[in-house]
XYZ file of C-alpha atoms in Angstrom:
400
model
C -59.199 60.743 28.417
C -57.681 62.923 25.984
C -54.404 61.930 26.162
C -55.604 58.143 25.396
C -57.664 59.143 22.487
C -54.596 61.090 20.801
C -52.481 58.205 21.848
C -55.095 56.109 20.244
C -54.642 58.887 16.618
C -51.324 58.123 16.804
C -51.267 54.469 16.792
C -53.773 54.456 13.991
C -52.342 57.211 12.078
C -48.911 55.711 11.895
C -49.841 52.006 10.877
C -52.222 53.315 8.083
C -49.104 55.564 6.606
C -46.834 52.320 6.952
C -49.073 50.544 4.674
C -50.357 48.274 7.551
C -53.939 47.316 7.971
C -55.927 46.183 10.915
C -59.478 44.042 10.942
C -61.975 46.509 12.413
C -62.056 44.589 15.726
C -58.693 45.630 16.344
C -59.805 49.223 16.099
C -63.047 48.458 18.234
C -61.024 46.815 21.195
C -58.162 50.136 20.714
C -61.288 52.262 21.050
C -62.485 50.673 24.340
C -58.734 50.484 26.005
C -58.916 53.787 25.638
C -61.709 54.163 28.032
C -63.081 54.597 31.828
C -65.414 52.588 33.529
C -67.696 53.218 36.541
C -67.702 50.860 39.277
C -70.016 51.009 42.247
C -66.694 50.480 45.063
C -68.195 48.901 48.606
C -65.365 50.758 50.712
C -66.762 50.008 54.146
C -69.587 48.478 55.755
C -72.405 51.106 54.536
C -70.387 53.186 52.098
C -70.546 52.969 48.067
C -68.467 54.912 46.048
C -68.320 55.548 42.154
C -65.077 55.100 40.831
C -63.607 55.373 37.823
C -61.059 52.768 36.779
C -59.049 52.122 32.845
C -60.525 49.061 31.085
C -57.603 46.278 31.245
C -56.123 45.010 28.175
C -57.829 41.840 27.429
C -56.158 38.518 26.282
C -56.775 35.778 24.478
C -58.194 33.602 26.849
C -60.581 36.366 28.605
C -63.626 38.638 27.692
C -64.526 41.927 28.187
C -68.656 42.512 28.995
C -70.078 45.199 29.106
C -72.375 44.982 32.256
C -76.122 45.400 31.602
C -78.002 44.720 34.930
C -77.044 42.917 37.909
C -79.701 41.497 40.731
C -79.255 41.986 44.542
C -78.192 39.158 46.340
C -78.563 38.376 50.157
C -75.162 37.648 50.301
C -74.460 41.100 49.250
C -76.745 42.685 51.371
C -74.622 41.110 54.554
C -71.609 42.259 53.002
C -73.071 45.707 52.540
C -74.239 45.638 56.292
C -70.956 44.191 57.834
C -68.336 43.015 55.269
C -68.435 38.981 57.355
C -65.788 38.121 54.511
C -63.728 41.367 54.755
C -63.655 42.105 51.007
C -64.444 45.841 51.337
C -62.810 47.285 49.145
C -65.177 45.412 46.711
C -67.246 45.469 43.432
C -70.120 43.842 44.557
C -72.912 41.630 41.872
C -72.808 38.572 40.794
C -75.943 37.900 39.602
C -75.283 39.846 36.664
C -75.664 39.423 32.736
C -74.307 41.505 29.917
C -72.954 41.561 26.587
C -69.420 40.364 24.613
C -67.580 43.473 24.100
C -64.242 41.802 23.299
C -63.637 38.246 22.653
C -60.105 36.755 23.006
C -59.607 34.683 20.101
C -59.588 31.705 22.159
C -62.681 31.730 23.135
C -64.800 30.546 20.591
C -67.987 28.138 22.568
C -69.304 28.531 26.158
C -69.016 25.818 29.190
C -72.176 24.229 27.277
C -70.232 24.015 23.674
C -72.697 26.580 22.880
C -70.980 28.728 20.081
C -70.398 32.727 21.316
C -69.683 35.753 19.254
C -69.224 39.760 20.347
C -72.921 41.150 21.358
C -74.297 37.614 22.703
C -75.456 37.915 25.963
C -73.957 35.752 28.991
C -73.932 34.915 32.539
C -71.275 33.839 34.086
C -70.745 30.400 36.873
C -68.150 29.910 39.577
C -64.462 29.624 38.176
C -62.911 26.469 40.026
C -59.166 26.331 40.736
C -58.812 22.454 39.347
C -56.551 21.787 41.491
C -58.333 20.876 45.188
C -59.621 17.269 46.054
C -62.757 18.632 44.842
C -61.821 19.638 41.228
C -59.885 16.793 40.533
C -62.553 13.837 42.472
C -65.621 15.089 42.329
C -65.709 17.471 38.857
C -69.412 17.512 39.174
C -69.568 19.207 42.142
C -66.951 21.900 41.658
C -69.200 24.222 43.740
C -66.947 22.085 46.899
C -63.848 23.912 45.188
C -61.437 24.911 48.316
C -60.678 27.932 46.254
C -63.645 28.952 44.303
C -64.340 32.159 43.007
C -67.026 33.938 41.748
C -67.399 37.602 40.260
C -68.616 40.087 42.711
C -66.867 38.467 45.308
C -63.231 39.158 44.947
C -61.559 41.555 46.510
C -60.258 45.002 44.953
C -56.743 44.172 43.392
C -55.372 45.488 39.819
C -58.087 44.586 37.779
C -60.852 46.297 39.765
C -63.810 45.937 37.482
C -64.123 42.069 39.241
C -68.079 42.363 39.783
C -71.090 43.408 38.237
C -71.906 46.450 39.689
C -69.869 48.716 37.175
C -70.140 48.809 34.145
C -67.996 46.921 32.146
C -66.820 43.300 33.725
C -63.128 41.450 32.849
C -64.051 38.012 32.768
C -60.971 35.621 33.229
C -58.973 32.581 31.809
C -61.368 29.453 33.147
C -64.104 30.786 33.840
C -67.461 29.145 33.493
C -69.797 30.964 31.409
C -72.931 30.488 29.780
C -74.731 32.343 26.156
C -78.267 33.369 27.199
C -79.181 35.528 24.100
C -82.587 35.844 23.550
C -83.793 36.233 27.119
C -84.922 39.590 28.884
C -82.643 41.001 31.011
C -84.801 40.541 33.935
C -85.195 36.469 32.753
C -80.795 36.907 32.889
C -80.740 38.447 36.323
C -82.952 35.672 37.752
C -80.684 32.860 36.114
C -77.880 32.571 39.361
C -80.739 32.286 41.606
C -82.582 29.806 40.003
C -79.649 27.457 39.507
C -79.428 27.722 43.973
C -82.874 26.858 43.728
C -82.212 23.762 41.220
C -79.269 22.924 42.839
C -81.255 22.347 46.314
C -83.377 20.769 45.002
C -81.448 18.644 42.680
C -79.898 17.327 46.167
C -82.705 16.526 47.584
C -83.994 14.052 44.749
C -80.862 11.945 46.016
C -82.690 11.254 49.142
C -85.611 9.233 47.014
C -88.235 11.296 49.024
C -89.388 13.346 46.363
C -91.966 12.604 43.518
C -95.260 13.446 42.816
C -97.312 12.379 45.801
C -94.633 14.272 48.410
C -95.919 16.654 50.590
C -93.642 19.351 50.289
C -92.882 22.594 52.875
C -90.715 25.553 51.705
C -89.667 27.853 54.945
C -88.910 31.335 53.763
C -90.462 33.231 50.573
C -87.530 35.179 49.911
C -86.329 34.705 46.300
C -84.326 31.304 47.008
C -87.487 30.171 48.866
C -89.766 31.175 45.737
C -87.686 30.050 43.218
C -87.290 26.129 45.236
C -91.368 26.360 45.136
C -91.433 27.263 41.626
C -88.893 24.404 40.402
C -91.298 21.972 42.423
C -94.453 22.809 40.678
C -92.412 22.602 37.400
C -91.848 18.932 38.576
C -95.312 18.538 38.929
C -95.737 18.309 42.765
C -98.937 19.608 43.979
C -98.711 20.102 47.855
C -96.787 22.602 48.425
C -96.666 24.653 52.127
C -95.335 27.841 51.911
C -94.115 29.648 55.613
C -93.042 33.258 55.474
C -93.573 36.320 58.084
C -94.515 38.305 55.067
C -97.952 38.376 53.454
C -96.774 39.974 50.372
C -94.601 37.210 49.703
C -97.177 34.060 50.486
C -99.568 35.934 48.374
C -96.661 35.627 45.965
C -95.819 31.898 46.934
C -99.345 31.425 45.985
C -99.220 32.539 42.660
C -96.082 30.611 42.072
C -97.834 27.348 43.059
C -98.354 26.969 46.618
C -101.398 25.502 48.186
C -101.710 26.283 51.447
C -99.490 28.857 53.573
C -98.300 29.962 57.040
C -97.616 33.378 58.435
C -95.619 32.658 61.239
C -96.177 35.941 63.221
C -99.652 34.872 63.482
C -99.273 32.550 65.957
C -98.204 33.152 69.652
C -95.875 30.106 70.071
C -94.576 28.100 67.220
C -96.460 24.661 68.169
C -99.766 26.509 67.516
C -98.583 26.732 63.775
C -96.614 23.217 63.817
C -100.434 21.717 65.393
C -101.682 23.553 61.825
C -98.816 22.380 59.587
C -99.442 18.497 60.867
C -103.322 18.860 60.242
C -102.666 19.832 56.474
C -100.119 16.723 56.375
C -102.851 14.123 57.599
C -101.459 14.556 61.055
C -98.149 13.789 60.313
C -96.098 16.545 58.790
C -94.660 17.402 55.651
C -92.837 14.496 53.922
C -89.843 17.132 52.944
C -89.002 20.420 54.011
C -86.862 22.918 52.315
C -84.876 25.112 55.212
C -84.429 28.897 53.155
C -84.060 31.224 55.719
C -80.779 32.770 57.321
C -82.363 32.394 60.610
C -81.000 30.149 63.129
C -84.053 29.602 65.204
C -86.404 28.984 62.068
C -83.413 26.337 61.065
C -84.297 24.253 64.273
C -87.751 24.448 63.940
C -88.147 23.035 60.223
C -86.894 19.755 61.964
C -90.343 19.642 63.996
C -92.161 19.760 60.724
C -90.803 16.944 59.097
C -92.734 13.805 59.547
C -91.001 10.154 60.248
C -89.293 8.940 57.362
C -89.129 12.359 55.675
C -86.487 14.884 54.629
C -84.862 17.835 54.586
C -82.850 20.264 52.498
C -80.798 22.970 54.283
C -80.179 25.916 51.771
C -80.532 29.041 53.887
C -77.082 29.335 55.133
C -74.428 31.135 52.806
C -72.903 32.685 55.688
C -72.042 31.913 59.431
C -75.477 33.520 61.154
C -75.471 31.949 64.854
C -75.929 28.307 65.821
C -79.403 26.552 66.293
C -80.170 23.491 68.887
C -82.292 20.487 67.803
C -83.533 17.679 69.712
C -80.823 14.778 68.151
C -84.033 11.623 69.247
C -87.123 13.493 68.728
C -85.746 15.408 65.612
C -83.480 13.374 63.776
C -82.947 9.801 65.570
C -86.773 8.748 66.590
C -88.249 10.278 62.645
C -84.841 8.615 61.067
C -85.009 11.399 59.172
C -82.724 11.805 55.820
C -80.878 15.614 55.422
C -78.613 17.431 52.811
C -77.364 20.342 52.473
C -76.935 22.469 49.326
C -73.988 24.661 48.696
C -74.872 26.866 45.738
C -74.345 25.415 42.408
C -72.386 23.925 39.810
C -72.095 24.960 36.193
C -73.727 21.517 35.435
C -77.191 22.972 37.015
C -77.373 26.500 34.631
C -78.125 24.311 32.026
C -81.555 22.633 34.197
C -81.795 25.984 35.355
C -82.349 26.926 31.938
C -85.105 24.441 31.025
C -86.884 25.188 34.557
C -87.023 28.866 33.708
C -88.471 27.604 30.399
C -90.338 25.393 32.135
C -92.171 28.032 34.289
C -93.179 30.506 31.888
C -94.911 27.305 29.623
C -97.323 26.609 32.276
C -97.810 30.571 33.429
C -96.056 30.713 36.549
C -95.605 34.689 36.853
C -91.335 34.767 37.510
C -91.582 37.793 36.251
C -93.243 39.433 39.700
C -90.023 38.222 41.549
C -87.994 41.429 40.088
C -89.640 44.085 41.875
C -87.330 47.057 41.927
C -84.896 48.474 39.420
C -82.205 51.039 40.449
C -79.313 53.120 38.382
C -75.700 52.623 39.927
C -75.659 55.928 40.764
C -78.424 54.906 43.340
C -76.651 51.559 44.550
C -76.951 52.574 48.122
C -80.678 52.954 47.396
C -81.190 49.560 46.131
C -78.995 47.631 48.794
C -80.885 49.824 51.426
C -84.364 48.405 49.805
C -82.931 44.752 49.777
C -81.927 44.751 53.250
C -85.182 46.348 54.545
C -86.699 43.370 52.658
C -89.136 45.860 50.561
C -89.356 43.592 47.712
C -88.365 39.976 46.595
C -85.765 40.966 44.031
C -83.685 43.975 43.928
C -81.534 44.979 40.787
C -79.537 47.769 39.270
C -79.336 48.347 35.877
C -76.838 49.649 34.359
C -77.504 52.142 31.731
């Protein structure tokens, strides 16, 4: 550190005596080269270590942020537990926000034309390659990319501060980002999930089942689950069935809009609860279910619980987690059902994900209760400990 800061003199010292003068940004962005920053390294299955790492220069087309909070994903709680994409070494977090420390000169509007300066506040999207069948047919649905990335989920290479969990973040050339100034940094941290949630359910309005008279069942009250219920009262659809193992969280799913709800460990065999489902559903069962869980054998059952003619939404699976079996007549053929599956998001939804969030908190939904726990990095362990235990709904560390 000292060597950089008289290296830093130096540089400054001899342009002022040769007459030369710099704008004070220049002087800002030689100030932060000059530094360290933490990063919370996932080095094996388990084991987080802080590391120190130099801030890279940053060029003309790329952004330095300087990391303010970052929410616990599931995904990184199976990484934590098992590294299924074999990352590790890896900074973790990608449902992070933070502010513009350095700007390349390039960069003047985000991937909504929205104009960005140094301090605004940002999230960032999925950075496509633009190159795959998917980029260059389908450019609304670059969340198919064959090579998409995402920060927090690259593995370790020069750059190193590639995730949220450290403190300052490199974003890089093509990269989708989006200026949320003015929003809480809780309101930031719940912006990624939300735009899974809108995403789902933005798929399943192409099936025609859904409007207002839908009777509507959301399996799992984790924070994907809560935030699909929430999007659907914020469309104005009033039955909502919320099934969860957790009372905490259908107390939750409750408050967010649900009207009736199922703990599943309450019943001895499943059909007792699927006999309850189809009696709130006029006997028939719900006219669209929304699969959230991880859980192969809750994945086969949600089939059971649609009723003939209805539809389903598959957005639980982010991972490989085990196969399920489903009855191809009674399930699918015989109840002609109609399915989709969501893959997390495009850019295109942060924008809707945007108004829902708005959305919510104009007709008092309480999104604010889904951010339960804060940790420092220091205490990353801690907090991917607490989101694997399932203690709360969301998880985050802040970085201070």
């Amino acid at each position: 550190m000292l060597i950089a800061e008289s290296i830093k003199g130096a540089i400054l010292r001899r342009c002022s005596a040769s007459g030369l003068r710099f704008p004070s940004r220049f002087k800002n962005e030689v100030n932060i080269m000059a530094k360290m920053a933490k990063a919370a390294v996932l080095v094996a299955p388990g084991k987080f270590e802080i590391k120190e790492f130099p801030i890279p220069p940053i060029g003309d087309d790329e952004m330095l942020v300087k990391v303010e909070g970052c929410g616990v994903c599931g995904t990184d709680g199976h990484e934590y537990k098992r590294d299924p994409f074999g990352l590790c070494p890896v900074v973790l977090g990608h449902e992070g926000s933070g502010s513009i420390e350095v700007l390349g000169k390039n960069i003047t509007h985000d991937s909504a034309g929205v104009p960005v300066k140094v301090g605004d506040k940002i999230v960032t999207c999925v950075i496509p390659c633009g190159h795959c069948s998917a980029c260059q047919n389908t450019p609304a649905r670059t969340n198919l990319c064959e090579h998409c990335g995402v920060y927090g989920l690259f593995p370790d290479d020069e750059i190193h501060l590639n995730g949220y969990y450290a403190e300052y973040l490199k974003i890089r050339p093509n990269s989708t980002f989006f200026n949320v100034t003015g929003l809480t940094l809780d309101q930031r941290m719940l912006i990624e999930p939300a735009a899974v949630a809108v995403h789902a359910v933005e798929r399943a309005k192409t099936t025609g089942l859904l409007n207002f008279n839908t009777k509507v069942l959301v399996q799992g009250c984790g924070p994907i689950g809560l935030m699909v219920l929430a999007v659907l009262r914020t469309m104005g659809i009033d039955c909502i069935i919320a099934v969860d193992g957790n009372d905490n969280r259908l107390e939750l799913a409750r408050e967010m809009g649900a009207t009736r709800t199922f703990n599943f460990t309450r019943y001895p065999d499943f059909n007792d609860m699927l006999a309850e489902v189809k009696e709130a559903t006029d006997g028939l069962g719900a006219g669209f279910v929304f699969q959230c869980t991880g859980v192969p054998a809750a994945a086969a059952n949600a089939w059971k619980m649609v009723r003939r003619g209805g539809g389903l939404c598959e957005v639980g699976f982010f991972l490989p987690s085990g196969t399920c079996t489903i009855d191809p007549h009674y399930d699918l053929c015989n109840k002609e059902v109609t399915a989709v599956g969501s893959w997390v998001y495009s850019p295109q939804d942060y924008p809707i994900a945007f108004a829902f969030l708005r959305r919510a908190a104009g007709i008092g939904l309480p999104m604010e209760k889904l951010v339960t726990h804060h940790f420092p990095l220091e205490k990353i362990g801690e907090a991917l400990e607490t989101n694997v235990q399932m203690k709360g709904i969301k998880v985050a560390v802040v970085i201070e």
